[in-house]
Amino acid sequence: MTTISMDRSTTPSHTAAAPPIVPETKPPAQETPIKIRVEKFDFYYGEAKALHGISLEVPERQVTAFIGPSGCGKSTFLRSINRMNDIIPEARGEGTIEIDGKDIYAPGTDVVALRRRVGMVFQKSNPFPKSIYENIAYGLRIGGVRNKRQLNEIVEQSLIRAALWDEVKDRLHESAFALSGGQQQRLCIARALAVDPEILLMDEPASALDPIATTKIEELIWDLKVNYTIVIVTHNMQQAARVSDRTAFFMLGRLVEYSDTKTIFMNPKEKMTEDYVTGRFG
Amino acid sequence: MHRHFDKDIEDIKDLLLRMGAMVEDAISESIRALLERDTSLAEEVIRNDDRIDQMELDIDRRTLELIAKMQPAAVDLRFVAAIMKITPELERIADLAQDVCERVIELNREPQLKAMNAIPRLAHDAQTMVRQSLDAFVRVDANLARQVIAMDDNVDQQTEQSFRELLTYMLEDPRNISRAIRMTFVGKYFERMADGATNICEMVVYLAEGKMIKHVHEADRI
C-alpha cells in the first residue's frame, strides 16, 4: 500500500524500496492504433549519452505531451522522431523508431519525405522573410505544386486549419513579420500543415506567447488532433494537463513514467513524477 | 525542496484539525447533555455551532485561493479535494450534534423516558468513528480509514436495535410515544455522524492511494 506522509520533511514510503523504473509503455486498452512505436532508443551527442533506452508508443490522433526539467532529453527525443538531429555532427541514435510500423532510421529512408509526414513547429516562430501567402506556398512549390488555383486552395485550407484565415485573408501578400507573435506561430503551424503531414511535433510552441495567444494555440491543438497525431514538448505543466491525452515524464535522459495525462497529474505512480508535477523538485 | 505552497497546505490542515477538535467537543458534550439531562450544556453546544460554521467558510475560502494561485497537482490536488469533501462532512456532523441537543432540551421538559441501553453505546461508537476518521486523516493512514469504515455496519445495527427498543416503549404506553420518537431521532443523528466519519475515511483512502472507494462494492474497497 502506498502511504503519503503529510509531513513534508519525511520521505514518502513509496520511495523506500524503489523498484527499478519500468515505465508503462502502452497506451490504454481501448484500441487506438499506434502511430509511433519506439523501442530501446538511445541517443548520443558524441560520447555523451543523451537518451537511455526509451520505449514508448504514441497513439494515433491523440496529443502526447513530453514533460521534464531542462536537459532531460525531451526535445532531443522529439527531434529524433523526424530525424531533425541528423544535421547535428557527431550525433547518433540507436534502437528503433517506427512510424506506421516502418523504421525511420532504416537505410534508404527518404528523410525529406519523412519530414513531410512529420511536421515540426518550434518554440520561436520562424516565418520566412516573405509574404504570408508565400510562407505557405513556398514549400508547396518546392514540392512540385505549380497550379495557381491549387496553391490558392491549399494556402486557404492551411490557414483555416491553423485558425488564422479570418485574421489574414485580406492581407495575404503582406510580410509575415507584420503579424503578431501568436499569429506568426499559427502561420508556422499552417506552413507545416500545408504539406499534409500525419504527425505534428511541437517544441514548446506557446512558450514565447502571451496567455491569449497561448489559449489560441491550445484550442488549435484540440482541433488538430482530429486529423493529426500530435507530440508536444512543454515546460508549462498546466498546458500539458490541458491539451494532452497522454503524458511522458523524462528525467536525465530516461523515460520515468508514461501514462494517461490524468493519472500523471492526479495519481502518478513514481515518486519522481510526483515531485516534478507538484513542483517539489530540487 | 521547501515550497511556499507547503505553508499554505499546513495552515489549511491546521484549521481543519481545529475544526475537527471543535466538532469532537460538540459530539461529546451532546452525549453528556443527553445522558445527564443537562439543558444548559445542550444550549451551549447549540450556541457554539456558529463558530464551527465560520471555520468551514474560512477553510473553503483558503482552499479556493490555493487552487486559484497554485493549481495543485498529484498529492497536492488530492489533498485539496480531500479538504473540500471533509470540511462539509465535519460541519454536518456538528449540525447533528446540535440536533441532538435540540431533542435533549425537548426531552428534558418531560420526565425521563426509561433507562436506555442501545443509544449510549451507539453514541459512543459514532464518536469513536469520528475521532478515528480525523486521526486517519492526520496520519494519512488508509488502513485505519478502512477499519473505521468497517465499524459502520455495527453502528447501523445498533441504530436498528435502539429503534426496536423504543418501539416496545411506544407499544407499552401511548404516553411514551412523543419522547420515544424524539429519542428515535437522536439515534438516527448518531448514525448519521457515523456515516459522516465513513465519508471522511473514504477521502483519506483517496488522499493516500488515489483510489475512490465510494459507492464501490465492499470486496473491491481493498
Coordinates of C-alpha atoms in Angstrom, one line a residue:
Chain A
M1 CA 0.0 0.0 0.0
T2 CA 1.1 3.5 -0.8
T3 CA 1.2 6.0 2.0
I4 CA 2.0 9.6 1.7
S5 CA 3.2 11.4 4.7
M6 CA 1.7 14.8 5.3
D7 CA 5.0 15.8 6.9
R8 CA 7.0 17.2 4.1
S9 CA 10.2 16.6 5.9
T10 CA 9.9 12.9 5.8
T11 CA 10.2 10.9 2.6
P12 CA 7.1 9.2 1.4
S13 CA 7.4 5.5 2.0
H14 CA 6.8 4.5 -1.6
T15 CA 10.4 5.5 -2.3
A16 CA 11.6 3.1 0.4
A17 CA 12.1 0.1 -1.8
A18 CA 12.3 2.0 -5.1
P19 CA 11.7 -0.5 -7.8
P20 CA 13.7 -0.2 -11.0
I21 CA 11.9 2.3 -13.2
V22 CA 10.0 0.4 -15.8
P23 CA 7.5 2.9 -17.2
E24 CA 4.3 1.7 -18.7
T25 CA 4.9 2.0 -22.4
K26 CA 1.5 1.1 -23.8
P27 CA -1.4 3.4 -24.3
P28 CA -4.8 2.5 -22.7
A29 CA -6.5 -0.8 -23.6
Q30 CA -9.1 0.7 -25.9
E31 CA -7.9 0.1 -29.4
T32 CA -6.3 3.3 -30.6
P33 CA -4.0 2.5 -33.4
I34 CA -0.3 3.1 -32.6
K35 CA 1.3 5.8 -34.8
I36 CA 4.8 5.9 -33.4
R37 CA 6.5 3.0 -31.8
V38 CA 9.8 3.5 -30.1
E39 CA 11.9 0.6 -28.8
K40 CA 15.0 0.9 -26.7
F41 CA 16.1 4.1 -28.3
D42 CA 19.4 5.6 -27.2
F43 CA 20.9 8.8 -28.4
Y44 CA 24.4 10.2 -28.2
Y45 CA 26.0 13.6 -28.8
G46 CA 29.5 12.4 -29.5
E47 CA 30.4 10.5 -26.3
A48 CA 27.6 11.9 -24.2
K49 CA 24.6 9.7 -23.9
A50 CA 21.5 11.9 -24.0
L51 CA 18.8 9.3 -24.1
H52 CA 18.8 5.9 -22.4
G53 CA 16.6 3.1 -23.7
I54 CA 13.4 5.0 -24.4
S55 CA 10.5 2.7 -25.3
L56 CA 7.0 4.1 -25.8
E57 CA 4.0 4.0 -28.1
V58 CA 2.3 7.1 -29.3
P59 CA -1.4 6.6 -30.2
E60 CA -2.8 7.9 -33.5
R61 CA -4.8 11.2 -33.4
Q62 CA -4.1 11.9 -29.8
V63 CA -2.0 14.5 -28.2
T64 CA 1.0 13.2 -26.3
A65 CA 3.0 15.6 -24.1
F66 CA 6.6 15.3 -23.1
I67 CA 7.4 17.0 -19.8
G68 CA 10.5 17.1 -17.7
P69 CA 13.2 19.5 -16.4
S70 CA 15.6 21.3 -18.8
G71 CA 18.1 19.0 -20.2
C72 CA 16.1 15.8 -19.6
G73 CA 16.2 14.8 -23.3
K74 CA 12.6 15.5 -24.2
S75 CA 13.5 17.9 -27.1
T76 CA 16.3 15.6 -28.3
F77 CA 13.8 12.8 -28.3
L78 CA 11.2 14.9 -30.1
R79 CA 13.7 15.8 -32.8
S80 CA 14.6 12.2 -33.3
I81 CA 11.1 11.4 -34.4
N82 CA 11.6 13.3 -37.7
R83 CA 15.4 12.8 -37.8
M84 CA 16.0 16.5 -37.2
N85 CA 19.0 15.5 -35.2
D86 CA 20.7 14.1 -38.3
I87 CA 22.0 17.6 -39.1
I88 CA 24.0 17.7 -35.8
P89 CA 27.5 16.4 -36.4
E90 CA 28.6 13.5 -34.1
A91 CA 25.0 12.9 -33.1
R92 CA 23.6 9.4 -33.5
G93 CA 20.7 7.3 -32.4
E94 CA 20.5 3.6 -31.7
G95 CA 17.4 1.5 -31.3
T96 CA 14.1 1.7 -33.2
I97 CA 11.6 4.4 -34.0
E98 CA 8.8 3.2 -36.2
I99 CA 6.1 5.2 -37.8
D100 CA 3.2 3.1 -39.0
G101 CA 5.4 0.0 -38.4
K102 CA 8.3 1.3 -40.6
D103 CA 11.7 2.0 -39.0
I104 CA 12.5 5.6 -39.9
Y105 CA 16.2 5.0 -39.3
A106 CA 16.4 2.1 -41.7
P107 CA 18.9 2.5 -44.5
G108 CA 17.4 4.1 -47.6
T109 CA 14.8 6.1 -45.7
D110 CA 13.9 9.2 -47.6
V111 CA 14.4 11.8 -44.9
V112 CA 12.8 14.6 -46.9
A113 CA 9.7 12.5 -47.4
L114 CA 9.8 11.6 -43.7
R115 CA 9.8 15.3 -42.6
R116 CA 6.9 16.0 -44.9
R117 CA 4.9 13.3 -43.0
V118 CA 6.2 14.5 -39.7
G119 CA 5.9 18.3 -39.5
M120 CA 7.5 20.4 -36.8
V121 CA 6.7 23.6 -35.0
F122 CA 9.4 25.3 -32.9
Q123 CA 9.4 27.4 -29.8
K124 CA 10.3 30.6 -31.6
S125 CA 8.1 31.2 -34.6
N126 CA 10.4 31.3 -37.7
P127 CA 8.5 32.6 -40.7
F128 CA 10.4 33.1 -43.9
P129 CA 11.1 36.8 -44.8
K130 CA 8.3 36.6 -47.3
S131 CA 4.6 37.3 -47.6
I132 CA 2.1 35.4 -45.6
Y133 CA 1.0 33.7 -48.7
E134 CA 4.5 32.8 -49.8
N135 CA 5.3 31.3 -46.4
I136 CA 2.9 28.6 -47.2
A137 CA 3.2 28.4 -50.9
Y138 CA 7.0 28.2 -50.9
G139 CA 7.2 24.6 -49.6
L140 CA 4.4 23.5 -51.9
R141 CA 6.2 24.9 -55.0
I142 CA 9.4 23.1 -54.0
G143 CA 7.3 20.0 -53.6
G144 CA 6.2 20.5 -57.3
V145 CA 2.8 22.2 -56.9
R146 CA 2.7 24.8 -59.8
N147 CA -1.1 25.2 -60.4
K148 CA -2.0 28.6 -59.1
R149 CA -5.6 27.6 -58.2
Q150 CA -4.4 24.6 -56.3
L151 CA -1.8 26.7 -54.5
N152 CA -4.5 29.2 -53.5
E153 CA -6.7 26.4 -52.3
I154 CA -4.1 24.8 -50.1
V155 CA -2.9 28.1 -48.7
E156 CA -6.5 28.9 -47.7
Q157 CA -7.2 25.5 -46.3
S158 CA -4.0 25.5 -44.3
L159 CA -4.7 28.9 -42.8
I160 CA -8.2 27.8 -42.0
R161 CA -6.9 24.7 -40.2
A162 CA -4.4 26.8 -38.3
A163 CA -7.3 29.2 -37.2
L164 CA -5.6 32.1 -38.9
W165 CA -7.6 32.6 -42.1
D166 CA -10.1 35.1 -40.8
E167 CA -7.3 37.3 -39.4
V168 CA -5.1 37.4 -42.6
K169 CA -7.4 36.7 -45.6
D170 CA -7.4 40.4 -46.6
R171 CA -3.6 40.8 -46.3
L172 CA -2.1 37.6 -47.6
H173 CA 0.6 39.5 -49.5
E174 CA 1.8 41.5 -46.6
S175 CA 5.1 40.5 -44.9
A176 CA 4.7 37.6 -42.4
F177 CA 6.7 39.8 -40.0
A178 CA 3.8 42.2 -39.8
L179 CA 1.9 39.5 -37.8
S180 CA 1.9 39.3 -34.0
G181 CA 3.9 36.6 -32.3
G182 CA 0.9 34.4 -31.8
Q183 CA -0.2 34.9 -35.4
Q184 CA 3.3 34.1 -36.7
Q185 CA 3.3 30.9 -34.7
R186 CA 0.0 29.9 -36.2
L187 CA 1.4 30.8 -39.6
C188 CA 4.2 28.3 -38.9
I189 CA 1.6 25.7 -38.0
A190 CA -0.3 26.5 -41.2
R191 CA 3.0 26.1 -43.1
A192 CA 3.6 22.7 -41.5
L193 CA 0.0 21.6 -42.3
A194 CA 0.3 22.7 -46.0
V195 CA 2.4 19.7 -47.0
D196 CA -0.3 17.4 -45.4
P197 CA 1.7 15.7 -42.6
E198 CA 0.3 12.9 -40.4
I199 CA 2.3 13.9 -37.3
L200 CA 3.0 17.3 -35.9
L201 CA 5.9 17.7 -33.5
M202 CA 5.7 20.8 -31.4
D203 CA 8.6 22.0 -29.3
E204 CA 7.3 24.4 -26.7
P205 CA 5.0 26.1 -29.3
A206 CA 3.5 28.6 -26.9
S207 CA 6.3 29.4 -24.5
A208 CA 7.1 32.8 -26.1
L209 CA 3.4 33.8 -26.4
D210 CA 1.1 35.8 -24.2
P211 CA -1.8 34.0 -22.4
I212 CA -4.4 34.9 -25.1
A213 CA -2.2 33.7 -28.0
T214 CA -1.4 30.6 -25.9
T215 CA -5.0 29.8 -25.5
K216 CA -5.5 30.1 -29.2
I217 CA -2.6 27.7 -29.9
E218 CA -4.1 25.2 -27.3
E219 CA -7.5 25.4 -28.8
L220 CA -5.9 24.8 -32.2
I221 CA -4.1 21.7 -30.8
W222 CA -7.5 20.4 -29.7
D223 CA -9.0 20.9 -33.1
L224 CA -6.0 19.5 -35.0
K225 CA -5.9 16.2 -33.1
V226 CA -9.0 15.1 -35.0
N227 CA -6.7 14.8 -38.1
Y228 CA -3.2 14.6 -36.8
T229 CA -1.1 12.8 -34.3
I230 CA 0.5 15.5 -32.1
V231 CA 3.5 15.3 -29.9
I232 CA 4.2 18.4 -27.8
V233 CA 7.1 19.3 -25.6
T234 CA 6.2 21.8 -22.9
H235 CA 7.6 23.3 -19.8
N236 CA 4.2 24.5 -18.8
M237 CA 2.7 21.7 -16.8
Q238 CA -0.8 23.1 -16.8
Q239 CA -0.6 23.2 -20.6
A240 CA 0.4 19.6 -20.7
A241 CA -2.6 18.8 -18.4
R242 CA -4.9 20.9 -20.5
V243 CA -4.1 19.7 -24.1
S244 CA -2.7 16.2 -23.9
D245 CA -4.3 12.8 -23.7
R246 CA -1.1 11.0 -22.7
T247 CA 1.9 12.4 -20.8
A248 CA 5.5 11.2 -20.7
F249 CA 7.8 12.4 -18.0
F250 CA 11.5 12.4 -18.8
M251 CA 14.4 12.9 -16.4
L252 CA 18.1 12.7 -17.1
G253 CA 17.6 11.1 -20.4
R254 CA 15.3 8.4 -19.2
L255 CA 11.5 7.9 -19.5
V256 CA 10.4 7.8 -15.9
E257 CA 6.6 7.5 -16.3
Y258 CA 4.3 7.4 -19.3
S259 CA 0.6 7.3 -18.7
D260 CA -2.8 8.9 -19.2
T261 CA -2.4 12.6 -18.6
K262 CA -5.0 12.5 -15.8
T263 CA -3.0 9.7 -14.0
I264 CA 0.2 11.7 -14.2
F265 CA -1.4 14.8 -12.7
M266 CA -3.7 13.2 -10.2
N267 CA -2.1 10.0 -9.1
P268 CA 1.4 9.4 -10.6
K269 CA 3.0 6.1 -9.7
E270 CA 6.6 7.3 -9.5
K271 CA 7.8 9.5 -6.7
M272 CA 10.0 11.4 -9.1
T273 CA 6.9 12.3 -11.3
E274 CA 5.0 13.3 -8.2
D275 CA 7.8 15.6 -7.1
Y276 CA 8.1 17.1 -10.5
V277 CA 4.4 17.8 -11.1
T278 CA 3.9 19.2 -7.6
G279 CA 7.0 21.5 -8.0
R280 CA 8.7 19.8 -5.1
F281 CA 11.8 19.2 -7.1
G282 CA 15.4 20.0 -6.3
Chain B
M1 CA 12.8 21.4 -1.7
H2 CA 10.6 23.5 0.5
R3 CA 7.8 25.3 -1.3
H4 CA 5.9 28.4 -0.1
F5 CA 2.8 26.3 -1.1
D6 CA 3.6 23.8 1.8
K7 CA 3.0 26.5 4.3
D8 CA -0.5 27.2 2.8
I9 CA -1.2 23.4 2.9
E10 CA -0.1 23.2 6.6
D11 CA -2.2 26.2 7.5
I12 CA -5.3 24.7 6.0
K13 CA -4.6 21.3 7.6
D14 CA -4.2 23.0 11.0
L15 CA -7.5 24.8 10.5
L16 CA -9.3 21.6 9.6
L17 CA -7.9 19.9 12.6
R18 CA -9.0 22.7 14.9
M19 CA -12.5 22.5 13.3
G20 CA -12.3 18.7 13.9
A21 CA -11.5 19.2 17.6
M22 CA -14.5 21.6 17.9
V23 CA -16.7 19.0 16.3
E24 CA -15.5 16.3 18.6
D25 CA -16.2 18.5 21.6
A26 CA -19.7 19.2 20.3
I27 CA -20.3 15.4 20.0
S28 CA -19.1 14.6 23.5
E29 CA -21.0 17.5 25.0
S30 CA -24.1 16.5 23.2
I31 CA -23.7 12.9 24.6
R32 CA -23.1 14.3 28.1
A33 CA -26.2 16.6 27.8
L34 CA -28.3 13.6 26.7
L35 CA -27.1 11.2 29.4
E36 CA -27.0 13.8 32.2
R37 CA -30.2 15.6 31.1
D38 CA -28.2 18.9 31.1
T39 CA -30.2 21.6 29.3
S40 CA -27.8 24.4 29.8
L41 CA -24.9 22.3 28.3
A42 CA -27.2 21.5 25.4
E43 CA -27.8 25.2 24.9
E44 CA -24.1 25.8 24.9
V45 CA -23.5 23.3 22.1
I46 CA -26.1 25.0 20.0
R47 CA -24.6 28.4 20.6
N48 CA -21.1 27.1 19.7
D49 CA -22.2 25.8 16.3
D50 CA -21.8 29.2 14.7
R51 CA -18.1 29.1 15.3
I52 CA -17.8 25.8 13.5
D53 CA -19.8 27.2 10.6
Q54 CA -17.3 30.1 10.4
M55 CA -14.4 27.7 10.4
E56 CA -16.0 26.0 7.4
L57 CA -16.3 29.2 5.5
D58 CA -12.7 30.1 6.4
I59 CA -11.3 26.8 5.2
D60 CA -13.4 27.0 1.9
R61 CA -12.0 30.4 1.2
R62 CA -8.4 29.4 1.8
T63 CA -8.8 26.2 -0.2
L64 CA -10.2 28.1 -3.2
E65 CA -7.5 30.7 -3.0
L66 CA -4.9 27.9 -3.0
I67 CA -6.4 26.3 -6.1
A68 CA -6.5 29.7 -7.9
K69 CA -3.0 30.6 -7.1
M70 CA -1.2 27.2 -7.1
Q71 CA -3.1 24.9 -9.4
P72 CA -2.2 21.9 -7.3
A73 CA -1.3 18.5 -8.9
A74 CA -0.9 14.9 -7.8
V75 CA -0.8 14.5 -4.0
D76 CA -1.5 18.3 -3.5
L77 CA -4.6 18.0 -5.7
R78 CA -5.8 15.0 -3.8
F79 CA -5.2 16.9 -0.5
V80 CA -7.2 19.8 -1.7
A81 CA -10.0 17.5 -2.9
A82 CA -10.0 15.7 0.5
I83 CA -10.2 19.0 2.4
M84 CA -13.1 20.2 0.2
K85 CA -15.0 17.0 0.9
I86 CA -14.1 16.6 4.5
T87 CA -14.9 20.1 5.7
P88 CA -18.7 19.9 4.9
E89 CA -18.8 16.5 6.4
L90 CA -17.5 17.9 9.7
E91 CA -19.9 20.8 9.5
R92 CA -22.8 18.4 9.0
I93 CA -21.6 16.2 12.0
A94 CA -21.6 19.4 14.1
D95 CA -25.1 20.2 13.0
L96 CA -26.2 16.7 14.0
A97 CA -24.7 17.3 17.5
Q98 CA -26.8 20.5 17.6
D99 CA -29.9 18.5 16.6
V100 CA -29.2 16.0 19.4
C101 CA -29.1 18.9 21.8
E102 CA -32.4 20.4 20.5
R103 CA -34.1 17.0 21.2
V104 CA -32.4 16.9 24.6
I105 CA -33.9 20.2 25.5
E106 CA -37.3 19.0 24.4
L107 CA -36.9 15.7 26.3
N108 CA -35.8 17.4 29.4
R109 CA -39.2 19.2 29.6
E110 CA -40.7 15.8 30.4
P111 CA -39.7 13.1 32.9
Q112 CA -37.0 10.7 31.8
L113 CA -38.4 8.0 29.4
K114 CA -36.6 4.9 30.7
A115 CA -33.1 3.7 31.1
M116 CA -31.8 3.3 27.5
N117 CA -29.3 0.7 26.5
A118 CA -28.7 1.0 22.8
I119 CA -28.5 4.8 22.4
P120 CA -25.4 5.4 24.7
R121 CA -23.5 2.6 23.0
L122 CA -24.4 3.9 19.6
A123 CA -23.4 7.5 20.6
H124 CA -20.1 6.3 21.9
D125 CA -19.3 4.3 18.7
A126 CA -20.3 7.2 16.5
Q127 CA -18.0 9.4 18.5
T128 CA -15.1 6.9 18.2
M129 CA -15.6 6.7 14.4
V130 CA -15.5 10.5 14.0
R131 CA -12.3 10.8 16.2
Q132 CA -10.6 7.9 14.4
S133 CA -11.5 9.3 11.0
L134 CA -9.7 12.5 11.9
D135 CA -6.7 10.5 13.2
A136 CA -6.6 8.7 9.9
F137 CA -6.6 12.0 8.0
V138 CA -3.8 13.4 10.1
R139 CA -1.7 10.4 9.6
V140 CA -2.9 9.8 6.0
D141 CA -3.5 6.3 7.2
A142 CA -5.6 4.3 4.7
N143 CA -5.5 1.2 6.9
L144 CA -7.1 3.0 9.9
A145 CA -9.6 4.6 7.5
R146 CA -10.7 1.2 6.3
Q147 CA -11.0 -0.1 9.9
V148 CA -13.3 2.9 10.7
I149 CA -15.4 2.3 7.6
A150 CA -15.8 -1.4 8.7
M151 CA -17.3 -0.1 12.0
D152 CA -20.2 1.5 10.3
D153 CA -22.2 -1.7 9.9
N154 CA -22.2 -2.2 13.6
V155 CA -23.5 1.3 14.2
D156 CA -26.3 0.7 11.7
Q157 CA -27.2 -2.5 13.6
Q158 CA -27.2 -0.6 16.9
T159 CA -29.5 2.1 15.4
E160 CA -31.9 -0.6 14.4
Q161 CA -31.7 -2.2 17.8
S162 CA -32.4 1.2 19.5
F163 CA -35.4 1.7 17.3
R164 CA -36.8 -1.7 18.3
E165 CA -36.2 -0.9 22.0
L166 CA -38.0 2.4 21.6
L167 CA -40.9 0.7 19.7
T168 CA -41.6 -1.5 22.7
Y169 CA -41.9 1.6 24.9
M170 CA -44.4 3.1 22.5
L171 CA -46.4 -0.1 22.4
E172 CA -46.3 -0.3 26.2
D173 CA -47.8 3.1 26.8
P174 CA -49.0 5.7 24.3
R175 CA -47.8 8.4 26.6
N176 CA -44.3 7.4 25.8
I177 CA -44.7 8.0 22.1
S178 CA -43.6 11.6 21.8
R179 CA -40.5 11.1 23.9
A180 CA -39.7 7.8 22.2
I181 CA -40.0 9.4 18.8
R182 CA -37.6 12.2 19.8
M183 CA -35.2 9.5 21.1
T184 CA -35.5 7.7 17.7
F185 CA -34.4 10.9 16.1
V186 CA -31.4 11.1 18.4
G187 CA -30.4 7.5 17.5
K188 CA -30.6 8.5 13.8
Y189 CA -28.5 11.6 14.3
F190 CA -25.7 9.5 15.8
E191 CA -26.0 7.0 13.0
R192 CA -25.6 9.9 10.5
M193 CA -22.5 11.1 12.3
A194 CA -21.0 7.7 11.8
D195 CA -21.9 8.0 8.1
G196 CA -20.1 11.3 8.0
A197 CA -17.0 9.6 9.6
T198 CA -17.2 6.9 6.9
N199 CA -17.3 9.6 4.1
I200 CA -14.2 11.3 5.7
C201 CA -12.4 7.9 5.7
E202 CA -13.2 7.4 2.0
M203 CA -11.5 10.6 1.3
V204 CA -8.5 9.6 3.4
V205 CA -8.1 6.5 1.2
Y206 CA -8.3 8.7 -1.8
L207 CA -5.7 11.0 -0.4
A208 CA -3.3 8.2 0.4
E209 CA -3.8 6.0 -2.6
G210 CA -5.7 7.9 -5.3
K211 CA -8.4 5.3 -5.1
M212 CA -12.0 6.4 -4.9
I213 CA -13.8 3.7 -2.8
K214 CA -17.1 5.5 -2.5
H215 CA -20.0 3.6 -4.0
V216 CA -17.8 0.6 -4.6
H217 CA -18.8 -2.9 -3.6
E218 CA -17.2 -3.9 -0.3
A219 CA -14.9 -6.5 -1.7
D220 CA -13.4 -4.0 -4.2
R221 CA -12.5 -1.5 -1.5
I222 CA -9.2 -3.0 -0.6

